[in-house]
Amino acid sequence: AQSVTQLDSQVPVFEEAPVELRCNYSSSVSVYLFWYVQYPNQGLQLLLKYLSGSTLVKGINGFEAEFNKSQTSFHLRKPSVHISDTAEYFCAVSRNDYKLSFGAGTTVTVRA
Amino acid sequence: GAVVSQHPSWVICKSGTSVKIECRSLDFQATTMFWYRQFPKQSLMLMATSNEGSKATYEQGVEKDKFLINHASLTLSTLTVTSAHPEDSSFYICSASPPLRWNEQFFGPGTRLTVL
């Protein structure tokens, strides 16, 4: 079984400040890791994914994440946020069965 | 590419009626689609895996007779909420994986169901 823990339920941040969203997972086997963003009343959009290879993954909209196998973490970062980054962010993991398990989500609110 | 649509985007129905939600992959064929349910301010919970030409695989605790899933073609899966009740009110989201990208899911925009 696998589970995903997003350590912060809400993250307020000022515009142009950096942000980090934390995600830890537990799994007895190798996993694939994802970060999705959800804007109000919309579906999910993939920000980035880690399948294999380099542990530093760059995604869309200036986001990046680092896979740390020893700490079983996949934290998401952005060096400078915009008002438009206000959204819900979900970390997810999957194994070879293709099924995604999601974390509880982190609400990011960017203030001017 | 890899666009998934859902219809309708929102629906209001009376208790006891059935509602059908469509999920379409617009620019690719999807042998597998997934249906999720999301309660307000909560995460997505996988309901079932929809396989083209075969029966859906439901997650534990999901009533297969209440949530009927049909995957009639490689681009269309439908979720029918039968005899809907207010507790079925939720945001339903589907996803699909393009060929050779089995480890990626592309999500539809979701359907907001409100049962009165």
mmCIF file of C-alpha atoms in Angstrom:
data_model
loop_
_atom_site.group_PDB
_atom_site.id
_atom_site.type_symbol
_atom_site.label_atom_id
_atom_site.label_comp_id
_atom_site.label_asym_id
_atom_site.label_seq_id
_atom_site.Cartn_x
_atom_site.Cartn_y
_atom_site.Cartn_z
ATOM 1 C CA ALA A 1 0.000 0.000 0.000
ATOM 2 C CA GLN A 2 1.068 3.561 -0.450
ATOM 3 C CA SER A 3 0.074 6.797 1.210
ATOM 4 C CA VAL A 4 0.832 10.411 0.591
ATOM 5 C CA THR A 5 1.184 13.082 3.253
ATOM 6 C CA GLN A 6 1.121 16.736 2.448
ATOM 7 C CA LEU A 7 2.437 18.374 5.545
ATOM 8 C CA ASP A 8 0.879 21.791 5.043
ATOM 9 C CA SER A 9 -2.841 22.206 4.536
ATOM 10 C CA GLN A 10 -2.614 25.936 3.885
ATOM 11 C CA VAL A 11 0.283 28.096 2.788
ATOM 12 C CA PRO A 12 -0.172 31.864 2.631
ATOM 13 C CA VAL A 13 2.599 33.650 0.768
ATOM 14 C CA PHE A 14 3.283 37.116 -0.524
ATOM 15 C CA GLU A 15 3.661 37.805 -4.212
ATOM 16 C CA GLU A 16 7.212 37.364 -5.523
ATOM 17 C CA ALA A 17 8.219 35.383 -2.428
ATOM 18 C CA PRO A 18 9.390 31.764 -2.687
ATOM 19 C CA VAL A 19 7.163 28.873 -1.727
ATOM 20 C CA GLU A 20 7.764 25.242 -0.826
ATOM 21 C CA LEU A 21 5.046 22.622 -0.528
ATOM 22 C CA ARG A 22 6.036 19.495 1.289
ATOM 23 C CA CYS A 23 5.083 15.976 0.294
ATOM 24 C CA ASN A 24 6.131 12.687 1.844
ATOM 25 C CA TYR A 25 5.106 9.257 0.720
ATOM 26 C CA SER A 26 5.290 5.752 2.034
ATOM 27 C CA SER A 27 5.651 2.757 -0.207
ATOM 28 C CA SER A 28 7.413 -0.535 -0.107
ATOM 29 C CA VAL A 29 8.170 -0.432 -3.809
ATOM 30 C CA SER A 30 9.361 2.104 -6.332
ATOM 31 C CA VAL A 31 6.826 4.752 -7.131
ATOM 32 C CA TYR A 32 6.192 7.473 -9.637
ATOM 33 C CA LEU A 33 5.559 10.929 -8.240
ATOM 34 C CA PHE A 34 3.407 13.783 -9.454
ATOM 35 C CA TRP A 35 2.321 17.273 -8.531
ATOM 36 C CA TYR A 36 -0.997 18.581 -9.811
ATOM 37 C CA VAL A 37 -2.617 21.999 -9.512
ATOM 38 C CA GLN A 38 -6.347 22.568 -9.295
ATOM 39 C CA TYR A 39 -7.960 25.938 -9.826
ATOM 40 C CA PRO A 40 -11.461 26.523 -8.398
ATOM 41 C CA ASN A 41 -14.137 24.351 -9.980
ATOM 42 C CA GLN A 42 -11.709 22.865 -12.453
ATOM 43 C CA GLY A 43 -9.996 19.551 -13.008
ATOM 44 C CA LEU A 44 -6.362 18.849 -12.290
ATOM 45 C CA GLN A 45 -3.445 20.044 -14.348
ATOM 46 C CA LEU A 46 -0.107 18.284 -14.223
ATOM 47 C CA LEU A 47 2.699 20.512 -12.967
ATOM 48 C CA LEU A 48 5.505 17.978 -13.103
ATOM 49 C CA LYS A 49 6.339 14.346 -12.633
ATOM 50 C CA TYR A 50 9.190 12.119 -11.574
ATOM 51 C CA LEU A 51 9.414 8.771 -13.313
ATOM 52 C CA SER A 52 13.143 8.078 -13.243
ATOM 53 C CA GLY A 53 16.489 9.726 -13.849
ATOM 54 C CA SER A 54 17.434 13.139 -12.479
ATOM 55 C CA THR A 55 15.999 13.750 -9.060
ATOM 56 C CA LEU A 56 15.427 17.446 -9.779
ATOM 57 C CA VAL A 57 12.393 17.820 -11.958
ATOM 58 C CA LYS A 58 11.326 21.024 -13.642
ATOM 59 C CA GLY A 59 7.720 21.615 -14.531
ATOM 60 C CA ILE A 60 5.434 24.242 -15.930
ATOM 61 C CA ASN A 61 4.920 27.762 -14.601
ATOM 62 C CA GLY A 62 8.360 27.872 -12.992
ATOM 63 C CA PHE A 63 7.763 25.033 -10.546
ATOM 64 C CA GLU A 64 10.330 22.386 -9.697
ATOM 65 C CA ALA A 65 10.478 19.442 -7.320
ATOM 66 C CA GLU A 66 13.183 17.231 -5.936
ATOM 67 C CA PHE A 67 12.832 13.525 -5.365
ATOM 68 C CA ASN A 68 14.626 12.365 -2.246
ATOM 69 C CA LYS A 69 14.494 8.612 -1.974
ATOM 70 C CA SER A 70 16.156 8.365 1.432
ATOM 71 C CA GLN A 71 13.674 10.793 2.932
ATOM 72 C CA THR A 72 10.790 9.562 0.769
ATOM 73 C CA SER A 73 9.945 13.132 -0.109
ATOM 74 C CA PHE A 74 8.980 15.054 -3.220
ATOM 75 C CA HIS A 75 8.759 18.700 -2.222
ATOM 76 C CA LEU A 76 7.530 21.307 -4.685
ATOM 77 C CA ARG A 77 9.160 24.723 -4.957
ATOM 78 C CA LYS A 78 8.835 27.957 -6.832
ATOM 79 C CA PRO A 79 11.324 30.793 -6.321
ATOM 80 C CA SER A 80 8.874 33.628 -6.939
ATOM 81 C CA VAL A 81 5.097 33.233 -6.905
ATOM 82 C CA HIS A 82 2.427 35.230 -8.661
ATOM 83 C CA ILE A 83 -1.149 35.999 -7.720
ATOM 84 C CA SER A 84 -2.193 33.520 -10.396
ATOM 85 C CA ASP A 85 -0.495 30.701 -8.465
ATOM 86 C CA THR A 86 -3.302 30.816 -5.921
ATOM 87 C CA ALA A 87 -4.775 27.326 -6.151
ATOM 88 C CA GLU A 88 -4.946 23.885 -4.582
ATOM 89 C CA TYR A 89 -1.894 21.688 -5.055
ATOM 90 C CA PHE A 90 -1.947 17.912 -4.869
ATOM 91 C CA CYS A 91 0.928 15.508 -4.558
ATOM 92 C CA ALA A 92 0.266 12.024 -5.921
ATOM 93 C CA VAL A 93 2.047 8.708 -6.278
ATOM 94 C CA SER A 94 1.460 5.688 -8.444
ATOM 95 C CA ARG A 95 2.978 2.291 -8.966
ATOM 96 C CA ASN A 96 2.833 -0.047 -11.912
ATOM 97 C CA ASP A 97 -0.913 -0.461 -11.458
ATOM 98 C CA TYR A 98 -1.385 3.063 -12.860
ATOM 99 C CA LYS A 99 -3.599 4.084 -9.943
ATOM 100 C CA LEU A 100 -2.952 7.453 -8.376
ATOM 101 C CA SER A 101 -3.078 8.048 -4.639
ATOM 102 C CA PHE A 102 -3.441 11.683 -3.726
ATOM 103 C CA GLY A 103 -2.408 13.676 -0.723
ATOM 104 C CA ALA A 104 -4.955 15.813 1.075
ATOM 105 C CA GLY A 105 -3.905 18.917 -0.812
ATOM 106 C CA THR A 106 -2.287 22.233 0.043
ATOM 107 C CA THR A 107 -4.093 25.502 -0.462
ATOM 108 C CA VAL A 108 -1.734 28.217 -1.619
ATOM 109 C CA THR A 109 -2.959 31.774 -1.255
ATOM 110 C CA VAL A 110 -0.778 34.450 -2.791
ATOM 111 C CA ARG A 111 -1.264 37.959 -1.479
ATOM 112 C CA ALA A 112 -0.068 41.215 -2.986
ATOM 113 C CA GLY B 1 -2.571 17.131 -27.032
ATOM 114 C CA ALA B 2 -4.014 14.760 -24.414
ATOM 115 C CA VAL B 3 -7.231 16.656 -23.816
ATOM 116 C CA VAL B 4 -10.032 15.143 -21.778
ATOM 117 C CA SER B 5 -13.505 16.610 -21.675
ATOM 118 C CA GLN B 6 -16.507 15.995 -19.448
ATOM 119 C CA HIS B 7 -20.158 16.668 -19.968
ATOM 120 C CA PRO B 8 -22.056 18.165 -18.354
ATOM 121 C CA SER B 9 -19.907 20.533 -16.340
ATOM 122 C CA TRP B 10 -22.621 20.818 -13.730
ATOM 123 C CA VAL B 11 -25.982 19.172 -13.141
ATOM 124 C CA ILE B 12 -28.766 19.542 -10.604
ATOM 125 C CA CYS B 13 -31.228 16.711 -10.207
ATOM 126 C CA LYS B 14 -33.973 15.568 -7.911
ATOM 127 C CA SER B 15 -33.475 12.813 -5.391
ATOM 128 C CA GLY B 16 -34.260 9.410 -6.868
ATOM 129 C CA THR B 17 -33.353 10.241 -10.450
ATOM 130 C CA SER B 18 -30.343 8.988 -12.391
ATOM 131 C CA VAL B 19 -27.635 11.152 -13.873
ATOM 132 C CA LYS B 20 -25.155 10.272 -16.613
ATOM 133 C CA ILE B 21 -21.755 11.937 -16.873
ATOM 134 C CA GLU B 22 -19.624 11.548 -19.987
ATOM 135 C CA CYS B 23 -15.858 11.538 -20.176
ATOM 136 C CA ARG B 24 -14.173 11.814 -23.562
ATOM 137 C CA SER B 25 -10.575 11.740 -24.688
ATOM 138 C CA LEU B 26 -10.591 14.243 -27.548
ATOM 139 C CA ASP B 27 -7.288 13.647 -29.304
ATOM 140 C CA PHE B 28 -6.186 10.200 -28.246
ATOM 141 C CA GLN B 29 -7.542 6.742 -27.619
ATOM 142 C CA ALA B 30 -7.703 5.629 -24.035
ATOM 143 C CA THR B 31 -7.986 1.983 -23.150
ATOM 144 C CA THR B 32 -8.177 2.960 -19.507
ATOM 145 C CA MET B 33 -10.026 5.791 -17.856
ATOM 146 C CA PHE B 34 -10.419 6.575 -14.184
ATOM 147 C CA TRP B 35 -13.264 8.076 -12.189
ATOM 148 C CA TYR B 36 -12.661 10.119 -9.072
ATOM 149 C CA ARG B 37 -14.878 11.777 -6.535
ATOM 150 C CA GLN B 38 -13.929 14.934 -4.682
ATOM 151 C CA PHE B 39 -15.768 16.389 -1.713
ATOM 152 C CA PRO B 40 -15.430 20.112 -0.968
ATOM 153 C CA LYS B 41 -11.959 21.051 0.167
ATOM 154 C CA GLN B 42 -10.841 17.432 0.127
ATOM 155 C CA SER B 43 -8.652 15.281 -2.022
ATOM 156 C CA LEU B 44 -9.622 13.076 -4.921
ATOM 157 C CA MET B 45 -10.705 9.553 -4.144
ATOM 158 C CA LEU B 46 -10.464 6.935 -6.876
ATOM 159 C CA MET B 47 -13.837 5.316 -7.451
ATOM 160 C CA ALA B 48 -13.145 2.942 -10.287
ATOM 161 C CA THR B 49 -10.960 2.061 -13.224
ATOM 162 C CA SER B 50 -12.802 1.897 -16.509
ATOM 163 C CA ASN B 51 -11.478 -0.494 -19.150
ATOM 164 C CA GLU B 52 -12.639 -0.404 -22.750
ATOM 165 C CA GLY B 53 -14.655 -3.455 -23.622
ATOM 166 C CA SER B 54 -14.717 -4.938 -20.142
ATOM 167 C CA LYS B 55 -16.224 -4.366 -16.750
ATOM 168 C CA ALA B 56 -14.976 -1.576 -14.569
ATOM 169 C CA THR B 57 -12.893 -2.302 -11.518
ATOM 170 C CA TYR B 58 -14.292 -0.611 -8.437
ATOM 171 C CA GLU B 59 -12.372 0.478 -5.380
ATOM 172 C CA GLN B 60 -13.311 -0.907 -2.016
ATOM 173 C CA GLY B 61 -16.388 0.733 -0.588
ATOM 174 C CA VAL B 62 -17.753 1.999 -3.907
ATOM 175 C CA GLU B 63 -21.189 0.622 -4.763
ATOM 176 C CA LYS B 64 -21.004 -0.738 -8.290
ATOM 177 C CA ASP B 65 -24.780 -0.884 -8.610
ATOM 178 C CA LYS B 66 -25.071 2.763 -7.721
ATOM 179 C CA PHE B 67 -22.213 4.064 -9.831
ATOM 180 C CA LEU B 68 -22.529 2.363 -13.199
ATOM 181 C CA ILE B 69 -19.529 2.743 -15.465
ATOM 182 C CA ASN B 70 -19.507 1.949 -19.148
ATOM 183 C CA HIS B 71 -16.475 2.234 -21.402
ATOM 184 C CA ALA B 72 -18.080 1.632 -24.761
ATOM 185 C CA SER B 73 -15.315 2.964 -26.983
ATOM 186 C CA LEU B 74 -11.690 4.006 -26.831
ATOM 187 C CA THR B 75 -12.677 7.639 -26.426
ATOM 188 C CA LEU B 76 -15.742 7.525 -24.211
ATOM 189 C CA SER B 77 -16.505 6.403 -20.683
ATOM 190 C CA THR B 78 -19.719 7.167 -18.856
ATOM 191 C CA LEU B 79 -20.565 7.258 -15.178
ATOM 192 C CA THR B 80 -24.228 6.917 -14.249
ATOM 193 C CA VAL B 81 -25.256 7.769 -10.719
ATOM 194 C CA THR B 82 -28.412 5.750 -10.208
ATOM 195 C CA SER B 83 -31.182 6.758 -7.819
ATOM 196 C CA ALA B 84 -29.193 9.744 -6.714
ATOM 197 C CA HIS B 85 -29.494 11.068 -3.173
ATOM 198 C CA PRO B 86 -28.204 14.288 -1.607
ATOM 199 C CA GLU B 87 -25.175 12.479 -0.196
ATOM 200 C CA ASP B 88 -24.106 11.733 -3.783
ATOM 201 C CA SER B 89 -23.631 15.442 -4.364
ATOM 202 C CA SER B 90 -19.988 15.893 -5.196
ATOM 203 C CA PHE B 91 -17.447 16.863 -7.821
ATOM 204 C CA TYR B 92 -16.786 13.958 -10.180
ATOM 205 C CA ILE B 93 -13.594 13.983 -12.211
ATOM 206 C CA CYS B 94 -12.406 11.561 -14.854
ATOM 207 C CA SER B 95 -8.937 11.001 -16.241
ATOM 208 C CA ALA B 96 -7.357 9.049 -19.066
ATOM 209 C CA SER B 97 -3.917 7.873 -20.084
ATOM 210 C CA PRO B 98 -2.679 8.229 -23.683
ATOM 211 C CA PRO B 99 -1.066 5.258 -25.410
ATOM 212 C CA LEU B 100 2.540 4.632 -24.390
ATOM 213 C CA ARG B 101 2.136 7.130 -21.537
ATOM 214 C CA TRP B 102 0.478 4.746 -19.162
ATOM 215 C CA ASN B 103 2.041 6.389 -16.141
ATOM 216 C CA GLU B 104 0.435 9.739 -16.824
ATOM 217 C CA GLN B 105 -3.177 10.686 -16.322
ATOM 218 C CA PHE B 106 -4.824 13.668 -17.949
ATOM 219 C CA PHE B 107 -7.835 14.980 -16.155
ATOM 220 C CA GLY B 108 -11.151 16.269 -17.321
ATOM 221 C CA PRO B 109 -12.525 19.551 -15.980
ATOM 222 C CA GLY B 110 -14.933 17.788 -13.632
ATOM 223 C CA THR B 111 -18.699 17.632 -13.197
ATOM 224 C CA ARG B 112 -20.425 19.226 -10.255
ATOM 225 C CA LEU B 113 -23.446 17.129 -9.219
ATOM 226 C CA THR B 114 -26.022 18.558 -6.844
ATOM 227 C CA VAL B 115 -28.864 16.323 -5.752
ATOM 228 C CA LEU B 116 -31.828 18.109 -4.205
#
